[in-house]
Coordinates of C-alpha atoms and ligand atoms in Angstrom, one line a residue:
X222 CA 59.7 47.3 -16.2
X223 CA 60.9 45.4 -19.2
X224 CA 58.9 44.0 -22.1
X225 CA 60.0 41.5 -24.3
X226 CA 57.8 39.7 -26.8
X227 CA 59.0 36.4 -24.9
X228 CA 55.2 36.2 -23.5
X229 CA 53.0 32.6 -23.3
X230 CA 49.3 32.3 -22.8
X231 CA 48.6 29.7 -20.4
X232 CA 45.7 29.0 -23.1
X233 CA 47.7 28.3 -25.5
X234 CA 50.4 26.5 -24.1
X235 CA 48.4 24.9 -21.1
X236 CA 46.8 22.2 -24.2
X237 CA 50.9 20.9 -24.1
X238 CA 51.6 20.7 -20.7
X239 CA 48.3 18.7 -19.8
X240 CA 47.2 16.1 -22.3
X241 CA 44.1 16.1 -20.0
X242 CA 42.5 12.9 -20.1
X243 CA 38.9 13.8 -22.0
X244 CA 37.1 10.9 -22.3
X245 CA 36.3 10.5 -26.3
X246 CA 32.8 11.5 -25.8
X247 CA 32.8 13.9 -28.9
X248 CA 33.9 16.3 -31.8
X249 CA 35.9 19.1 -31.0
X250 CA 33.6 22.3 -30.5
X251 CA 34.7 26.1 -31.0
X252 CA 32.0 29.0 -31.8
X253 CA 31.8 28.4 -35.4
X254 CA 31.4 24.9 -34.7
X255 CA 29.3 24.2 -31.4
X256 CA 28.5 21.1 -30.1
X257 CA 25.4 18.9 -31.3
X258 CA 22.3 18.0 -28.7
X259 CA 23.9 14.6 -28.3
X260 CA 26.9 16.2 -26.1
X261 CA 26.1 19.4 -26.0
X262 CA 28.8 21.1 -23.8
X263 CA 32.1 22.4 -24.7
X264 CA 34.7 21.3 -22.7
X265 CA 37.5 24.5 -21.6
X266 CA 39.7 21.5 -23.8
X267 CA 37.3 22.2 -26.7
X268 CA 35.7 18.6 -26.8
X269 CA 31.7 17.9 -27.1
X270 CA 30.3 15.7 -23.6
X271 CA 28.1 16.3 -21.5
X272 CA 28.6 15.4 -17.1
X273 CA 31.7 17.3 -16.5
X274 CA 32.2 18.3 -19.9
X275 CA 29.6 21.1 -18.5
X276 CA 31.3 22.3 -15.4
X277 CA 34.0 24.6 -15.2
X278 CA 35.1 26.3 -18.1
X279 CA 32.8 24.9 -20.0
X280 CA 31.9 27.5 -23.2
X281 CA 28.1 28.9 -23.5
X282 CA 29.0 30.1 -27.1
X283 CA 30.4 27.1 -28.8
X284 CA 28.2 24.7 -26.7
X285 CA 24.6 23.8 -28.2
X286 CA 22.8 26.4 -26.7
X287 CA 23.8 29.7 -24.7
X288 CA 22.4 27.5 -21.9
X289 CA 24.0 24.4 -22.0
X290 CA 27.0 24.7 -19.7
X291 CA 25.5 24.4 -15.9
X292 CA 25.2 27.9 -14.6
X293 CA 28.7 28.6 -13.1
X294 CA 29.1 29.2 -8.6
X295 CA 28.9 32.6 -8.1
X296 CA 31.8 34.4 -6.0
X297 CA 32.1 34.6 -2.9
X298 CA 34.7 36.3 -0.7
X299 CA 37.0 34.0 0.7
X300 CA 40.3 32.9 2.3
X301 CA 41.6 29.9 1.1
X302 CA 43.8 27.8 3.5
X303 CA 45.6 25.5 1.1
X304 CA 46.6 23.2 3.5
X305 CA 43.4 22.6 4.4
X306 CA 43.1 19.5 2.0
X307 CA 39.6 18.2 2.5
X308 CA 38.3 21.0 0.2
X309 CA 40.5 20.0 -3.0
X310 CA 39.0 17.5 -4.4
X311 CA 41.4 15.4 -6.1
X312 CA 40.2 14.8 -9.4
X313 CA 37.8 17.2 -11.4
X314 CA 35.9 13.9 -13.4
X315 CA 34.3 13.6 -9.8
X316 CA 33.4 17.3 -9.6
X317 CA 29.0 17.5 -9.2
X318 CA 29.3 21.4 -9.4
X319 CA 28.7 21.8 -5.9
X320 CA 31.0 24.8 -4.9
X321 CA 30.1 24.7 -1.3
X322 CA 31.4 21.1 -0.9
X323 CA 34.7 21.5 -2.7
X324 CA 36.7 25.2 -3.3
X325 CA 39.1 23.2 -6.0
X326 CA 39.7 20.8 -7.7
X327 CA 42.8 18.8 -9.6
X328 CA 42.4 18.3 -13.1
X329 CA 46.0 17.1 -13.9
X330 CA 48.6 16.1 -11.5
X331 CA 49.0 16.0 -7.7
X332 CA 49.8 17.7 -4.7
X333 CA 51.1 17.0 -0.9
X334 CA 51.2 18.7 2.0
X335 CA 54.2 20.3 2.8
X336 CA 55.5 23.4 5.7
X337 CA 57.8 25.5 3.8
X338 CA 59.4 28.5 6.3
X339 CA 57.0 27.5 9.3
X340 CA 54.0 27.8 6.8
X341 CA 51.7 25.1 5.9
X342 CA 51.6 24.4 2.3
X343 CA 50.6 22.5 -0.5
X344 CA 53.4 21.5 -3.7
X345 CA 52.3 20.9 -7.0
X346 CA 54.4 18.1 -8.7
X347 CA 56.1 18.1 -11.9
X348 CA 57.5 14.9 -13.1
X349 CA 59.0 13.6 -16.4
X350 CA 56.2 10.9 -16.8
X351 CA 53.5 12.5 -15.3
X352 CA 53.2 16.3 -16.4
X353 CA 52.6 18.9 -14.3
X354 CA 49.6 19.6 -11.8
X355 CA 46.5 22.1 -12.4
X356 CA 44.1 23.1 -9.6
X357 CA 41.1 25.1 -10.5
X358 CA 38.6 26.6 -8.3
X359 CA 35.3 25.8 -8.1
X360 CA 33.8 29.3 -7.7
X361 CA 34.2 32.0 -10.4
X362 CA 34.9 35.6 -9.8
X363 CA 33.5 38.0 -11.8
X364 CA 36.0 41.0 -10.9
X365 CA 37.2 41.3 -7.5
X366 CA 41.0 41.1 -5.7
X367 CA 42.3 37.9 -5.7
X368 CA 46.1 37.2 -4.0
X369 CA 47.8 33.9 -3.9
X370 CA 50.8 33.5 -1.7
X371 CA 53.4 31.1 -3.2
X372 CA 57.0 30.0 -3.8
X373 CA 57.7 29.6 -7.2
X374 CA 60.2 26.3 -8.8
X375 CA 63.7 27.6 -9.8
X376 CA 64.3 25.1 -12.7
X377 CA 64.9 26.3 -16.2
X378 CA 61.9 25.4 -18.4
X379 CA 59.5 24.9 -15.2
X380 CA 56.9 27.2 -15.2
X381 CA 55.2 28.3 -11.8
X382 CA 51.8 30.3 -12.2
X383 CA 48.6 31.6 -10.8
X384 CA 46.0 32.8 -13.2
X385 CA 42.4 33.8 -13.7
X386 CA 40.8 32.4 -16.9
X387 CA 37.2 32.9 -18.1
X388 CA 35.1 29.9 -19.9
X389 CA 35.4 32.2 -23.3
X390 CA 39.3 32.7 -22.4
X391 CA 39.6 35.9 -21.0
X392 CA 43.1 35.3 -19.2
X393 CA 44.5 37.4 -16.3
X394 CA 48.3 36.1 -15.4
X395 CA 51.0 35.8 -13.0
X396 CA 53.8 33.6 -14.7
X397 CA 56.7 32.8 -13.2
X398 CA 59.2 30.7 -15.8
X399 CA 61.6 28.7 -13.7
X400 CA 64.8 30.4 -14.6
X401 CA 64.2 33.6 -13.2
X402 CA 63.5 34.3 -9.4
X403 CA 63.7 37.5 -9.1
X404 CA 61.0 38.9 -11.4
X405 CA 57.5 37.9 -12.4
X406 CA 55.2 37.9 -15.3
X407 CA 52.0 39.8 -15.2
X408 CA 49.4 39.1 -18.4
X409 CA 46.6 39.1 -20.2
X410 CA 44.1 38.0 -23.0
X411 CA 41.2 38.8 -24.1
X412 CA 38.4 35.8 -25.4
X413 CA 42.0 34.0 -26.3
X414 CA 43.0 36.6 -28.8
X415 CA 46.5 36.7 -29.4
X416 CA 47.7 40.2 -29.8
X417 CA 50.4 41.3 -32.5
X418 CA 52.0 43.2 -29.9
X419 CA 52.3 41.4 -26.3
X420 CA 50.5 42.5 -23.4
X421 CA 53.3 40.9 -21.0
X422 CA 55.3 42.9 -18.3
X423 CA 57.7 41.6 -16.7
X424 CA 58.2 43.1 -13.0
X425 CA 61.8 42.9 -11.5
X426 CA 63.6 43.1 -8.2
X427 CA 61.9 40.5 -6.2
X428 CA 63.8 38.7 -3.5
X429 CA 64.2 35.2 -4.5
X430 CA 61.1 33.8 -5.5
X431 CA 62.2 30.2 -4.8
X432 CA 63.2 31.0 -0.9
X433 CA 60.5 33.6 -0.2
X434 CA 57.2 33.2 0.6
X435 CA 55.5 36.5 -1.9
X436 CA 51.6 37.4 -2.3
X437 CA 51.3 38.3 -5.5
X438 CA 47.6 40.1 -6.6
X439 CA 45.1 41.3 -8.9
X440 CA 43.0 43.3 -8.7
X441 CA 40.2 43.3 -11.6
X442 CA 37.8 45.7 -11.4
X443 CA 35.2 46.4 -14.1
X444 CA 37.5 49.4 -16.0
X445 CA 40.6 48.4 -14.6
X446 CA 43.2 45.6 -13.9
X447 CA 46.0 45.8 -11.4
X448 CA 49.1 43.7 -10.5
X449 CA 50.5 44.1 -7.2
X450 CA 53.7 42.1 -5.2
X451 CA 53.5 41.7 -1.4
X452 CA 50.8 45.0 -1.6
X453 CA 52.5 47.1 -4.1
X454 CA 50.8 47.9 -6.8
X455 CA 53.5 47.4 -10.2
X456 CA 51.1 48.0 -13.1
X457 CA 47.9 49.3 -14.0
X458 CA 45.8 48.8 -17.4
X459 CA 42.9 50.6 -18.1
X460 CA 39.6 49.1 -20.0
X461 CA 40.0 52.1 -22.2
X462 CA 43.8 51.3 -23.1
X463 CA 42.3 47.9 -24.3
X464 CA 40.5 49.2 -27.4
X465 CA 41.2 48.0 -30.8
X466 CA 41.4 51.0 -32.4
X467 CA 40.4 49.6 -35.8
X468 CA 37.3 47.7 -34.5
X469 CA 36.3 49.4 -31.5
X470 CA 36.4 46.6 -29.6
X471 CA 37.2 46.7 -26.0
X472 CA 39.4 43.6 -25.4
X473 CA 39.6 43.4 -21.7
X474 CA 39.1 40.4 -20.0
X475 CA 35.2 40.3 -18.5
X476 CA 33.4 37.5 -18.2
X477 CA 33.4 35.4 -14.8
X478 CA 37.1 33.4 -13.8
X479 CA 38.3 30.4 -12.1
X480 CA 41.3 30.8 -10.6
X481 CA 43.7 28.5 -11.5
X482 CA 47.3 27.2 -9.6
X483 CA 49.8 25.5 -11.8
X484 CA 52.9 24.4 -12.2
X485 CA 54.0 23.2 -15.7
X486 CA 56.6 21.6 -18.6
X487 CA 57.7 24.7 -21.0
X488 CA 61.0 23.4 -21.4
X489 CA 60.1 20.0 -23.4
X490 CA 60.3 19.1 -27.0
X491 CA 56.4 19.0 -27.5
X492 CA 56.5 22.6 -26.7
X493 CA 56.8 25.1 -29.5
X494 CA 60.6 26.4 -29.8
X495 CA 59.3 29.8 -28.7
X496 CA 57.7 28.3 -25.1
X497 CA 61.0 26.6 -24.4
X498 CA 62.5 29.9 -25.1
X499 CA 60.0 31.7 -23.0
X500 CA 60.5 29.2 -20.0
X501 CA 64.5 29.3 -19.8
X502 CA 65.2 26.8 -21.9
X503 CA 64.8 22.9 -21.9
X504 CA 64.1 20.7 -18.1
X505 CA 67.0 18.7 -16.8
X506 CA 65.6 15.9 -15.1
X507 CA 69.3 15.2 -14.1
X508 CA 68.9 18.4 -12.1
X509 CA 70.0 17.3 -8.2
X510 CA 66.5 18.8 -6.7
X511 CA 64.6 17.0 -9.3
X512 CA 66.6 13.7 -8.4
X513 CA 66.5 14.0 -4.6
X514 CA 63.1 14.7 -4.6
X515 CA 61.9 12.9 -7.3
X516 CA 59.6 16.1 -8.5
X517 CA 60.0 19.3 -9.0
X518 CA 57.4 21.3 -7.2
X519 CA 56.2 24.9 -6.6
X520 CA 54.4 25.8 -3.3
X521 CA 51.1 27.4 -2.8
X522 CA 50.2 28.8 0.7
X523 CA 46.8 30.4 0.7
X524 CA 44.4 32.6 -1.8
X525 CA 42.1 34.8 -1.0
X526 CA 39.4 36.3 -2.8
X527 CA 37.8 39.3 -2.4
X528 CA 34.6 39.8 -4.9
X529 CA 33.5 42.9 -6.7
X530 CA 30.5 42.1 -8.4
X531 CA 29.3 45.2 -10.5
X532 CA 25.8 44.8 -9.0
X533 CA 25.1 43.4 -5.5
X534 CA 23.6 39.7 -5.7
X535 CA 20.2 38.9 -3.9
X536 CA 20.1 35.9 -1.4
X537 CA 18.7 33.6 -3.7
X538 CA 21.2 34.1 -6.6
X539 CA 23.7 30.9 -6.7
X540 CA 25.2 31.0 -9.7
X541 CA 26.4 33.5 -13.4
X542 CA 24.3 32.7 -16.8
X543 CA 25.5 34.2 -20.2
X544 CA 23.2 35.9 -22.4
X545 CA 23.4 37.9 -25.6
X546 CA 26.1 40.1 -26.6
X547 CA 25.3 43.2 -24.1
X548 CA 28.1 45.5 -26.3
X549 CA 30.3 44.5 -28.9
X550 CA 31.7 41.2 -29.1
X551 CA 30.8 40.9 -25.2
X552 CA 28.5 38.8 -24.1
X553 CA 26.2 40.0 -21.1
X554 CA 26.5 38.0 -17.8
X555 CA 23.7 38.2 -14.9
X556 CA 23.0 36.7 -11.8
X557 CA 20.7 33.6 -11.5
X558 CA 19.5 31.3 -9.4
X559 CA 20.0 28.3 -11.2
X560 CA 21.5 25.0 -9.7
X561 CA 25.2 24.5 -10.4
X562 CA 24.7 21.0 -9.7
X563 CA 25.3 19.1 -12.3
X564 CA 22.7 16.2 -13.2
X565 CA 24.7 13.8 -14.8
X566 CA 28.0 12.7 -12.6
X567 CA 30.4 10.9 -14.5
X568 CA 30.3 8.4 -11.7
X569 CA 28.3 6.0 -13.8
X570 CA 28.9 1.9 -12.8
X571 CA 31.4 3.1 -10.0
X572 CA 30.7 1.7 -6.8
X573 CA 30.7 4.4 -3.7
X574 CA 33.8 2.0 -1.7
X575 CA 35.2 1.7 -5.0
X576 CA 34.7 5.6 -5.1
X577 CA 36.5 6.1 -2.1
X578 CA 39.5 4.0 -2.5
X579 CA 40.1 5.7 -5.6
X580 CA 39.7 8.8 -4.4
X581 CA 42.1 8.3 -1.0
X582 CA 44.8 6.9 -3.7
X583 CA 44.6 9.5 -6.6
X584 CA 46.4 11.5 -4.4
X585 CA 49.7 11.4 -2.3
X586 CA 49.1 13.3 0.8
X587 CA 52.1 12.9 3.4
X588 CA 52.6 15.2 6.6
X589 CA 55.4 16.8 6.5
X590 CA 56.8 14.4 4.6
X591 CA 58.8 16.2 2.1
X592 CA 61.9 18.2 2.7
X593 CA 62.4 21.6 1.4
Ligands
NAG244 C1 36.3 25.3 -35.4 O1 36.1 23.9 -35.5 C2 36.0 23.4 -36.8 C3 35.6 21.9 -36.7 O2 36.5 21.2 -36.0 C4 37.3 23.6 -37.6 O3 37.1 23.2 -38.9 C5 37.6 25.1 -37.5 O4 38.8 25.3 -38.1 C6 37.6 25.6 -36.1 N1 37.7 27.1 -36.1 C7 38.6 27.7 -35.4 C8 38.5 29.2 -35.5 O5 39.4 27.1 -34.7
NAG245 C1 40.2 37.4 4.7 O1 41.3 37.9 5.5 C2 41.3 39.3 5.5 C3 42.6 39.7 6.2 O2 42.8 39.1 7.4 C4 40.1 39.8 6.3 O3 40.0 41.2 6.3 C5 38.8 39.3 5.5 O4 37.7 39.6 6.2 C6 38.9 37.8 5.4 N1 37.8 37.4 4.5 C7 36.9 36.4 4.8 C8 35.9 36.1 3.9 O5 37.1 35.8 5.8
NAG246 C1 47.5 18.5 5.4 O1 47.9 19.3 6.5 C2 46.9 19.9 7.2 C3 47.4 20.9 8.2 O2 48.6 20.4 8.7 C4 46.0 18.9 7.9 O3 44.9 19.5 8.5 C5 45.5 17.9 6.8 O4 44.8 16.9 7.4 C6 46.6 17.4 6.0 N1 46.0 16.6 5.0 C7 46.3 15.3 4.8 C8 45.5 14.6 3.8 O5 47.2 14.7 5.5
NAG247 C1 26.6 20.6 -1.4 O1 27.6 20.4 -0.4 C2 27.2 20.9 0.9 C3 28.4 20.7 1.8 O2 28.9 19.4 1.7 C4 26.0 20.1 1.4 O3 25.6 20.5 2.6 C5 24.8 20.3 0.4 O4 23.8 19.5 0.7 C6 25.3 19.9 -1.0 N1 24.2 20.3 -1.9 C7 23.8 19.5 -2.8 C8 22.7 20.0 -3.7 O5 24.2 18.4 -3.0
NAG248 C1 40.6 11.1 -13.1 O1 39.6 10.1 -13.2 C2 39.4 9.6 -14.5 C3 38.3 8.6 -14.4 O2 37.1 9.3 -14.3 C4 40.7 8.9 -15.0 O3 40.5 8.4 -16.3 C5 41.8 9.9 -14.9 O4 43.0 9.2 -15.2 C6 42.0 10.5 -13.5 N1 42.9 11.6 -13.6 C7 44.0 11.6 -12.8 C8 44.9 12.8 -13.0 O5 44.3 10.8 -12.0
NAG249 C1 56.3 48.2 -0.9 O1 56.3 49.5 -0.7 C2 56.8 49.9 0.6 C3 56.6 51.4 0.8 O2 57.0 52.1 -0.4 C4 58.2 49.5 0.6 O3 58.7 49.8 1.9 C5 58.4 48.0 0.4 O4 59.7 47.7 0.3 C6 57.7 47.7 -0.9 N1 57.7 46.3 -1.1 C7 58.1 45.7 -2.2 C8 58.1 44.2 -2.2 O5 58.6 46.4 -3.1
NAG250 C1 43.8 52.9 -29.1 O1 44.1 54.3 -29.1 C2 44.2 54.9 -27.8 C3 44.3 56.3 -27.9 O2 45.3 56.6 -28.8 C4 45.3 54.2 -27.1 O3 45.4 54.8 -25.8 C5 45.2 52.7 -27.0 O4 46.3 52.2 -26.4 C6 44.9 52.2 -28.4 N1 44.6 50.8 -28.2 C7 45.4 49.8 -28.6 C8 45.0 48.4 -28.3 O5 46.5 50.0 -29.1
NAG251 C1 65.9 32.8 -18.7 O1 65.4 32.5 -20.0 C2 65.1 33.7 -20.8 C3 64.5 33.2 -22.0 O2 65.3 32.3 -22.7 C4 66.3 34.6 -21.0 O3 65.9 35.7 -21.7 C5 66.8 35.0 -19.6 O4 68.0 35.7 -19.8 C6 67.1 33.8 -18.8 N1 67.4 34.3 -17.4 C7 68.3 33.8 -16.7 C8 68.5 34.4 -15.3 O5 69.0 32.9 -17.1
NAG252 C1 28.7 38.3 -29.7 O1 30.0 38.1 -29.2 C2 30.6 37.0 -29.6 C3 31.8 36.7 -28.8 O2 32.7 37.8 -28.8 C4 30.9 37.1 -31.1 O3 31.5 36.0 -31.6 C5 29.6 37.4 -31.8 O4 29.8 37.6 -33.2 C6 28.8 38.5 -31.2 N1 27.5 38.5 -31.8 C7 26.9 39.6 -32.3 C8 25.5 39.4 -32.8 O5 27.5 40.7 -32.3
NAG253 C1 17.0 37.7 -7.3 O1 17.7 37.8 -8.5 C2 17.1 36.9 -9.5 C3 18.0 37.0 -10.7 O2 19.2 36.6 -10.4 C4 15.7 37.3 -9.8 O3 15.1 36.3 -10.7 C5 14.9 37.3 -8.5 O4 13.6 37.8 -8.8 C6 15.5 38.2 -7.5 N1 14.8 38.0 -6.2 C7 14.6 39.0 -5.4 C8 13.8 38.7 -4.2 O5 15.0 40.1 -5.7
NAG254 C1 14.4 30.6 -9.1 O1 13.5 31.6 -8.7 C2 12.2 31.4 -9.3 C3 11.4 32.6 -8.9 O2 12.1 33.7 -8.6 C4 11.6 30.2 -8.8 O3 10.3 30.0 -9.5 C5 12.5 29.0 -9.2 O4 12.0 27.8 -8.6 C6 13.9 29.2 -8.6 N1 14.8 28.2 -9.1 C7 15.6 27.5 -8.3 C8 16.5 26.5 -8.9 O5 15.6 27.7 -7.1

């Protein structure tokens, strides 16, 4: 294992590579400055609305009130057949909330179906005009094992990645920067803190990461977090090892995740010098993939998701609320029963075959259509 202090947060960086479209509802909110009644839910982008604004990743403690995000889908174990398209929903400002009708949703970008090695796929695009593509779950896991099997890009400056990331910014990641295939990133963050001294491995020896299909996993578990490739276990942190020393803080990542699939621009000149760095240097569109195919793209095969709850749910608990701080700096989490369903769709004016047609044209799905 080598460290390096070359290490990105998909937090930080994400804000760059996705000028996500947020409607200009409202101020910018953080938890010194939550939102107002008026919009009252913090966006994971940091803006005040309310409709999707509350959905995923939106922040309890810099919205109005420790209740004004919509109680987020509680896990549940799953495998998730990617190429199975009907549950991706293809753009999140349609989201409801309803976890059982969609397992994820696009909020930047777009995908097609694809086979890659006889196996049934889905390719995020990366384009020069468009950006890159983001796909979030719907449901959050609050610890458990969670493995995606993917291909990542090859492309200096294109950055492949699969990470877990809380609606306070606790950050669990696999990064794969585009110039390197045989090794992989594993991360994490704590409530978005940036640490003096970087929490980033880097795991070597893979076989190419381009032409092989891997699984790559971890496994968060309450006083743990594990990184594993194709089974094997390469790194283990402990809670304990997490502790600010000078606060007594324990900064490990606790509070309930999406999962989140991405592919994404390091290498451009709106990214800070040390990104580009980071992701191999600067994109050349020239490059022949990126011309023959018109995007670049990395591939995404399944996920599955394995929940480990610290208590056991009952059958009538749908969903995770945040309360007050249950230690230091940690905010408690329990089981509720509250609707995820959010009241207020941001489908206002929009007729449901106007709906539709939008929906079947946000995103290019071909059979088979692209070569790889
Ligand atoms: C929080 O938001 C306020 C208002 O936009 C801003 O002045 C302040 O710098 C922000 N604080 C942090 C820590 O980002
Ligand atoms: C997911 O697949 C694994 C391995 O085949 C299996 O053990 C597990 O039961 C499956 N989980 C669900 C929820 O179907
Ligand atoms: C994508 O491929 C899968 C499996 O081949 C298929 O079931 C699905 O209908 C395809 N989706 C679209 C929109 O073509
Ligand atoms: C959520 O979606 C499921 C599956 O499509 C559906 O059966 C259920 O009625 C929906 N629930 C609500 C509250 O809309
Ligand atoms: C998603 O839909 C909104 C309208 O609600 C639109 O402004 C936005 O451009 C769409 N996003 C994408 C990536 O197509
Ligand atoms: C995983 O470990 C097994 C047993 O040690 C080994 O045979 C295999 O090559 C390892 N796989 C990887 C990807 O390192
Ligand atoms: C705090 O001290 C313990 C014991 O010396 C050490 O294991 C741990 O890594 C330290 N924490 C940090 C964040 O440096
Ligand atoms: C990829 O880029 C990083 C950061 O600039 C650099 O350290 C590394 O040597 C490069 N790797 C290859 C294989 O070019
Ligand atoms: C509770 O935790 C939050 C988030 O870490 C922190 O900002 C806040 O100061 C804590 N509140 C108390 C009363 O400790
Ligand atoms: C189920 O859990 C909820 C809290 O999540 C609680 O309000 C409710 O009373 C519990 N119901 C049963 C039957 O235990
Ligand atoms: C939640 O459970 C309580 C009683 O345990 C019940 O009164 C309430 O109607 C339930 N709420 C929902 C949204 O099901």
């Amino acid at each position: 294992m080598k460290r390096t202090d070359l290490f990105t947060s998909a937090l930080t960086f994400l804000a760059f590579a996705f000028p996500v479209v947020q409607a200009q509802q409202g101020a910018t909110c953080n938890s010194t400055s939550p939102c107002s009644s008026t919009y009252p839910c913090c966006s994971e982008y940091g803006f005040c609305g309310d409709g999707y604004y509350c959905l995923g990743g939106c922040n309890p403690l810099a919205s109005h009130t420790l209740d004004s995000c919509t109680a987020s889908p509680i896990c549940e174990n799953a495998n998730y057949t990617l190429s199975d398209t009907s549950r991706i929903l293809s753009n999140y400002t349609y989201f409801n909330g309803n976890a059982s009708e969609y397992d994820w949703v696009i909020e930047q970008g777009s995908i097609i179906n694809t086979t890659s090695n006889g196996e049934a796929a889905i390719a995020l695009l990366l384009t020069e005009n468009g950006g890159g593509t983001l796909l979030s779950s719907t449901r959050y896991v609050h610890y458990g094992q969670v493995t995606a099997r993917l291909k990542t890009g090859r492309w200096a400056g294109v950055v492949t990645a699969f990470i877990a990331m809380s609606s306070i910014k606790d950050e669990i990641d696999w990064e794969f920067p585009g110039n390197q295939t045989t090794t992989g990133q594993s991360n994490f963050f704590w409530q978005g803190v940036i640490p003096a001294q970087t929490a980033g491995v880097t795991e070597p020896g893979l076989t190419d990461t381009f032409s092989n299909w891997h699984d790559f996993t971890f496994d968060w578990q309450p006083n743990s977090l594990t990184f594993l490739v194709d089974g094997n276990a390469t790194r283990t942190i402990t809670a304990a090892d997490t502790t600010n020393n000078a606060t007594g803080v324990v900064q490990f990542p606790n509070t309930p995740s999406r999962i989140q699939l991405s592919i994404w621009p390091g290498g451009i000149s709106s990214e800070p010098q040390g990104t580009v760095q980071w992701a191999g240097g600067m994109i050349n569109w020239n490059d022949p993939d990126y011309i023959s195919a018109g995007h670049f793209y990395a591939l995404f095969q399944s996920v599955s998701v394995q929940c480990n709850d610290p208590t056991t749910p009952n059958a009538s608990d749908t969903s995770y609320i945040y309360g007050t701080n249950s230690s230091l700096n940690t905010p408690s989490i329990a089981f509720s029963n509250a609707s995820t369903i959010n009241g207020a769709p941001a489908l206002i004016g929009m007729s449901t075959s106007a709906m539709s047609l939008w929906l079947g044209m946000a995103v290019v799905l071909t059979v088979g259509g692209l070569a790889l």
